[in-house]
Amino acid sequence: MTTTGAKPQGSEDEASAAQAVRQMFDEIAPRYDLLNHLLSANVDRLWWRRAARRFRAILADPDAAVMDVCCGTGDMTMALLKHRPRGARPILAVDFARAMLSRGARKFGARETGKPYAMPIEADALHLPLPSASLDLIVTAFGFRNLANYEAGLAEFNRVLKPGGQLGILEFSEPGGLIGKFYALYFRRVVPAIGRVICGKQGPYNYLPVSVENFPPPQQLLDLMSATGFDQCAWQPYTFGIAGLYTARRALVV
Ligand SMILES: C[S@@+](CC[C@H](N)C(=O)[O-])C[C@H]1O[C@@H](n2cnc3c(N)ncnc32)[C@H](O)[C@@H]1O
């Protein structure tokens, strides 16, 4: 497999791939939450919660600097916020599609309430406007697959994490066996059809199964994580391996 990043149909290089991804999410933003819950029969909520629980020790520290990157409409961010104590530093919620991020921002709360909240930041995951070695935890849910360059994404996450900082990547994968066959049928036929009806657009929900097909299998991504300065790399399958959580630590010494 030679995939190095997302390549939506018609894109020729990384810049045009990123532009196509941003435009696609800006277009589907109004229907994104509805479609997500519908197509996953609400199992997505369980995945976000389970991923957030994995990092509850870090999240419980009010001084921990936490980022949810590719946060979209913010449901992963909200799951992370549940584990933050009162007075905690805000979670940085980063996305480059303004229409997605602005929907998330409506959910994130505000400093004035005194409750844990998140700060929306419109930025590209491959060029984060953050100092090096500034974060304790980066989480990304169903966004990493859309990056135009996976290696560059991991390198950028590594840059902004403190040595020993934690990374969690929640992503779809392709299960094997009979479940895999059913899943492939559902993903390739049913998802694009429902997406087309509800969204009124052909492209985005055709792109979804193709992007999952083209995404490196777990071991390949784990190898890439090790090669970009992470250790303790692991993958935990969720729901028969339909999705899974990659975890890693920025190595203490490079
Ligand atoms: C499938 S949505 C996931 C949203 C959310 N994390 C969730 O779990 O529902 C993927 C998000 O990644 C964002 N994204 C993709 N590539 C990005 C990049 N290079 N920089 C910032 N955001 C990006 C898209 O704009 C989109 O909002």
Short mmCIF file of C-alpha atoms and ligand atoms in Angstrom, two decimals:
data_model
loop_
_atom_site.label_atom_id
_atom_site.label_comp_id
_atom_site.label_asym_id
_atom_site.label_seq_id
_atom_site.Cartn_x
_atom_site.Cartn_y
_atom_site.Cartn_z
CA MET A 1 0.00 0.00 0.00
CA THR A 2 1.44 3.35 -1.03
CA THR A 3 -1.22 5.71 0.34
CA THR A 4 0.32 8.71 2.02
CA GLY A 5 -2.78 10.79 2.54
CA ALA A 6 -6.37 11.44 1.53
CA LYS A 7 -6.99 11.98 -2.17
CA PRO A 8 -10.57 13.00 -2.89
CA GLN A 9 -11.57 12.43 -6.52
CA GLY A 10 -10.10 15.05 -8.85
CA SER A 11 -7.38 16.24 -6.48
CA GLU A 12 -3.89 16.22 -7.95
CA ASP A 13 -1.64 17.25 -5.10
CA GLU A 14 -1.76 17.74 -1.32
CA ALA A 15 -2.95 21.34 -1.56
CA SER A 16 -5.88 20.47 -3.82
CA ALA A 17 -6.71 17.39 -1.68
CA ALA A 18 -6.88 19.55 1.47
CA GLN A 19 -8.97 22.14 -0.35
CA ALA A 20 -11.40 19.45 -1.57
CA VAL A 21 -11.73 17.99 1.94
CA ARG A 22 -12.39 21.41 3.50
CA GLN A 23 -14.97 22.31 0.89
CA MET A 24 -16.70 18.94 1.27
CA PHE A 25 -17.05 19.32 5.05
CA ASP A 26 -18.18 22.93 4.74
CA GLU A 27 -20.92 21.71 2.39
CA ILE A 28 -22.17 18.80 4.51
CA ALA A 29 -21.88 20.64 7.86
CA PRO A 30 -25.63 21.39 8.24
CA ARG A 31 -26.49 17.67 7.97
CA TYR A 32 -23.33 16.20 9.47
CA ASP A 33 -24.56 15.42 13.01
CA LEU A 34 -27.86 13.96 11.81
CA LEU A 35 -26.18 11.72 9.24
CA ASN A 36 -23.46 10.62 11.62
CA HIS A 37 -25.90 9.40 14.25
CA LEU A 38 -28.23 7.87 11.69
CA LEU A 39 -25.58 5.98 9.73
CA SER A 40 -23.88 4.64 12.83
CA ALA A 41 -27.14 3.94 14.74
CA ASN A 42 -25.69 6.16 17.49
CA VAL A 43 -22.72 3.84 18.05
CA ASP A 44 -20.49 6.85 17.28
CA ARG A 45 -21.45 8.27 20.70
CA LEU A 46 -20.14 5.14 22.41
CA TRP A 47 -16.87 5.38 20.47
CA TRP A 48 -16.29 9.03 21.42
CA ARG A 49 -17.06 8.27 25.08
CA ARG A 50 -14.84 5.20 25.15
CA ALA A 51 -11.94 7.08 23.56
CA ALA A 52 -12.35 9.93 26.06
CA ARG A 53 -12.36 7.48 29.00
CA ARG A 54 -9.01 6.12 27.85
CA PHE A 55 -7.46 9.53 28.64
CA ARG A 56 -9.41 10.36 31.81
CA ALA A 57 -6.24 10.51 33.97
CA ILE A 58 -4.78 13.34 31.86
CA LEU A 59 -8.15 15.03 31.41
CA ALA A 60 -8.65 15.13 35.19
CA ASP A 61 -5.59 17.37 35.55
CA PRO A 62 -6.87 20.97 35.27
CA ASP A 63 -3.49 22.17 34.02
CA ALA A 64 -3.22 19.62 31.22
CA ALA A 65 -3.10 21.22 27.76
CA VAL A 66 -5.47 19.25 25.53
CA MET A 67 -6.34 19.56 21.83
CA ASP A 68 -9.09 17.88 19.83
CA VAL A 69 -7.91 18.32 16.24
CA CYS A 70 -10.23 17.86 13.24
CA CYS A 71 -12.93 18.45 15.86
CA GLY A 72 -15.65 19.16 13.28
CA THR A 73 -19.00 19.74 15.01
CA GLY A 74 -17.39 18.94 18.34
CA ASP A 75 -18.85 15.69 19.66
CA MET A 76 -15.44 14.22 20.52
CA THR A 77 -14.60 17.51 22.23
CA MET A 78 -17.81 17.27 24.28
CA ALA A 79 -16.94 13.72 25.36
CA LEU A 80 -13.49 14.95 26.47
CA LEU A 81 -15.01 17.92 28.32
CA LYS A 82 -17.06 15.53 30.51
CA HIS A 83 -13.79 14.45 32.16
CA ARG A 84 -12.46 17.98 32.76
CA PRO A 85 -12.75 19.43 36.27
CA ARG A 86 -14.14 22.92 36.95
CA GLY A 87 -11.58 25.63 36.32
CA ALA A 88 -9.61 23.45 33.88
CA ARG A 89 -7.73 24.98 30.95
CA PRO A 90 -9.99 25.05 27.89
CA ILE A 91 -9.66 22.26 25.38
CA LEU A 92 -8.34 23.59 22.04
CA ALA A 93 -10.83 22.50 19.39
CA VAL A 94 -9.20 22.79 15.96
CA ASP A 95 -10.68 22.37 12.49
CA PHE A 96 -10.14 24.03 9.11
CA ALA A 97 -13.75 23.84 7.89
CA ARG A 98 -15.44 26.93 9.29
CA ALA A 99 -18.99 25.64 8.85
CA MET A 100 -18.16 22.52 10.88
CA LEU A 101 -16.26 24.42 13.57
CA SER A 102 -18.93 27.07 14.04
CA ARG A 103 -21.47 24.33 14.78
CA GLY A 104 -19.08 22.86 17.31
CA ALA A 105 -18.49 26.27 18.87
CA ARG A 106 -22.20 26.50 19.75
CA LYS A 107 -21.79 23.39 21.94
CA PHE A 108 -18.51 24.28 23.64
CA GLY A 109 -19.66 26.57 26.47
CA ALA A 110 -17.74 29.63 27.63
CA ARG A 111 -15.30 30.69 30.29
CA GLU A 112 -17.95 32.85 32.02
CA THR A 113 -20.05 29.84 33.03
CA GLY A 114 -17.19 28.52 35.17
CA LYS A 115 -17.77 25.07 33.66
CA PRO A 116 -15.16 23.25 31.56
CA TYR A 117 -15.23 24.65 28.03
CA ALA A 118 -13.44 24.45 24.70
CA MET A 119 -11.91 27.16 22.52
CA PRO A 120 -12.55 26.84 18.77
CA ILE A 121 -9.53 27.48 16.54
CA GLU A 122 -9.77 27.57 12.75
CA ALA A 123 -6.51 26.02 11.57
CA ASP A 124 -4.95 23.29 9.46
CA ALA A 125 -3.86 20.19 11.35
CA LEU A 126 -0.70 20.06 9.24
CA HIS A 127 0.32 23.60 10.28
CA LEU A 128 -0.87 24.09 13.85
CA PRO A 129 -0.57 27.63 15.23
CA LEU A 130 0.87 26.27 18.49
CA PRO A 131 4.34 26.31 20.02
CA SER A 132 6.43 23.16 19.98
CA ALA A 133 6.20 20.89 23.05
CA SER A 134 3.12 22.70 24.39
CA LEU A 135 0.45 19.96 24.68
CA ASP A 136 -0.11 17.03 27.04
CA LEU A 137 -2.77 15.30 24.93
CA ILE A 138 -3.95 15.33 21.32
CA VAL A 139 -7.09 13.47 20.34
CA THR A 140 -8.56 13.26 16.85
CA ALA A 141 -11.72 11.42 15.85
CA PHE A 142 -12.48 10.40 12.25
CA GLY A 143 -10.41 13.30 10.96
CA PHE A 144 -6.91 11.90 10.62
CA ARG A 145 -7.98 9.77 7.62
CA ASN A 146 -8.78 13.01 5.78
CA LEU A 147 -5.34 14.56 6.11
CA ALA A 148 -3.52 15.09 2.83
CA ASN A 149 -0.31 13.62 4.30
CA TYR A 150 -0.40 11.17 7.24
CA GLU A 151 3.31 11.31 7.93
CA ALA A 152 3.28 15.13 7.98
CA GLY A 153 0.25 15.01 10.30
CA LEU A 154 2.00 12.71 12.77
CA ALA A 155 5.17 14.81 12.60
CA GLU A 156 3.15 17.95 13.38
CA PHE A 157 1.38 16.24 16.30
CA ASN A 158 4.77 15.10 17.55
CA ARG A 159 6.11 18.65 17.33
CA VAL A 160 3.36 20.21 19.45
CA LEU A 161 3.23 17.42 22.06
CA LYS A 162 5.49 17.60 25.09
CA PRO A 163 7.89 14.67 25.40
CA GLY A 164 5.77 11.98 27.07
CA GLY A 165 2.56 13.64 25.77
CA GLN A 166 -0.21 11.31 24.61
CA LEU A 167 -1.88 10.89 21.21
CA GLY A 168 -5.23 9.22 20.49
CA ILE A 169 -6.50 8.70 16.94
CA LEU A 170 -10.02 7.30 16.63
CA GLU A 171 -10.58 6.02 13.10
CA PHE A 172 -12.61 3.64 11.02
CA SER A 173 -11.00 0.44 9.86
CA GLU A 174 -12.02 -2.54 7.78
CA PRO A 175 -12.89 -5.65 9.79
CA GLY A 176 -12.21 -9.09 8.32
CA GLY A 177 -14.44 -12.18 8.05
CA LEU A 178 -18.21 -12.23 7.65
CA ILE A 179 -18.68 -8.99 9.58
CA GLY A 180 -16.26 -7.34 7.18
CA LYS A 181 -18.32 -8.49 4.19
CA PHE A 182 -21.58 -7.10 5.66
CA TYR A 183 -19.84 -3.94 6.69
CA ALA A 184 -18.29 -3.42 3.23
CA LEU A 185 -21.72 -3.84 1.63
CA TYR A 186 -23.30 -1.38 4.07
CA PHE A 187 -20.48 1.13 3.72
CA ARG A 188 -20.21 0.98 -0.07
CA ARG A 189 -23.89 0.77 -0.99
CA VAL A 190 -26.15 1.90 1.86
CA VAL A 191 -24.10 4.79 3.29
CA PRO A 192 -23.65 6.64 -0.05
CA ALA A 193 -27.35 6.18 -0.86
CA ILE A 194 -28.60 7.54 2.49
CA GLY A 195 -25.98 10.30 2.39
CA ARG A 196 -27.17 11.32 -1.06
CA VAL A 197 -30.81 11.50 0.01
CA ILE A 198 -30.28 13.43 3.24
CA CYS A 199 -27.42 15.63 2.07
CA GLY A 200 -28.64 16.14 -1.47
CA LYS A 201 -25.06 15.64 -2.69
CA GLN A 202 -23.36 12.74 -4.41
CA GLY A 203 -19.69 13.26 -3.58
CA PRO A 204 -19.12 13.27 0.19
CA TYR A 205 -20.74 9.96 1.05
CA ASN A 206 -19.09 8.25 -1.93
CA TYR A 207 -15.78 9.57 -0.62
CA LEU A 208 -16.32 8.10 2.86
CA PRO A 209 -16.04 4.36 1.96
CA VAL A 210 -13.23 5.05 -0.51
CA SER A 211 -11.27 6.97 2.12
CA VAL A 212 -11.64 4.09 4.60
CA GLU A 213 -10.56 1.58 1.94
CA ASN A 214 -7.47 3.65 1.15
CA PHE A 215 -6.51 4.22 4.78
CA PRO A 216 -3.48 2.18 5.91
CA PRO A 217 -4.29 -0.95 7.95
CA PRO A 218 -3.54 -0.76 11.70
CA GLN A 219 -0.05 -2.26 11.64
CA GLN A 220 1.06 0.10 8.88
CA LEU A 221 -0.16 3.15 10.75
CA LEU A 222 1.48 1.91 13.96
CA ASP A 223 4.78 1.57 12.06
CA LEU A 224 4.39 5.12 10.75
CA MET A 225 3.75 6.35 14.30
CA SER A 226 6.95 4.68 15.51
CA ALA A 227 8.87 6.17 12.59
CA THR A 228 7.67 9.71 13.40
CA GLY A 229 8.88 9.81 17.00
CA PHE A 230 6.17 8.00 18.96
CA ASP A 231 6.53 5.02 21.25
CA GLN A 232 4.07 2.80 23.16
CA CYS A 233 2.08 2.63 19.91
CA ALA A 234 -1.04 0.45 20.12
CA TRP A 235 -4.38 -0.09 18.41
CA GLN A 236 -7.56 -1.07 20.27
CA PRO A 237 -10.37 -2.28 17.99
CA TYR A 238 -13.90 -1.04 18.76
CA THR A 239 -17.11 -2.86 17.73
CA PHE A 240 -15.63 -5.83 15.82
CA GLY A 241 -12.89 -3.59 14.40
CA ILE A 242 -15.26 -1.30 12.50
CA ALA A 243 -13.43 1.49 14.28
CA GLY A 244 -10.48 1.57 16.62
CA LEU A 245 -8.35 3.79 18.81
CA TYR A 246 -4.67 4.25 18.04
CA THR A 247 -2.69 5.41 21.08
CA ALA A 248 0.91 6.50 21.34
CA ARG A 249 3.24 8.63 23.40
CA ARG A 250 5.68 11.23 22.14
CA ALA A 251 8.98 9.53 22.86
CA LEU A 252 10.90 11.03 25.78
CA VAL A 253 14.16 10.93 23.85
CA VAL A 254 14.32 11.06 20.08
C1 LIG B 1 -15.37 13.22 9.66
S1 LIG B 1 -15.17 14.80 10.39
C2 LIG B 1 -14.95 14.37 12.08
C3 LIG B 1 -15.43 15.43 13.01
C4 LIG B 1 -15.43 15.05 14.49
N1 LIG B 1 -14.11 14.84 15.00
C5 LIG B 1 -16.29 13.82 14.74
O1 LIG B 1 -15.79 12.85 15.32
O2 LIG B 1 -17.46 13.87 14.38
C6 LIG B 1 -13.54 15.24 9.89
C7 LIG B 1 -13.17 16.67 10.21
O3 LIG B 1 -11.77 16.80 9.97
C8 LIG B 1 -11.55 18.12 9.46
N2 LIG B 1 -10.26 18.15 8.78
C9 LIG B 1 -9.85 17.36 7.77
N3 LIG B 1 -8.60 17.69 7.41
C10 LIG B 1 -8.22 18.71 8.22
C11 LIG B 1 -7.03 19.47 8.33
N4 LIG B 1 -5.99 19.28 7.53
N5 LIG B 1 -6.98 20.42 9.28
C12 LIG B 1 -8.04 20.66 10.10
N6 LIG B 1 -9.19 19.97 10.03
C13 LIG B 1 -9.28 19.00 9.10
C14 LIG B 1 -12.74 18.35 8.54
O4 LIG B 1 -12.94 19.71 8.28
C15 LIG B 1 -13.87 17.70 9.34
O5 LIG B 1 -14.52 18.65 10.15
#
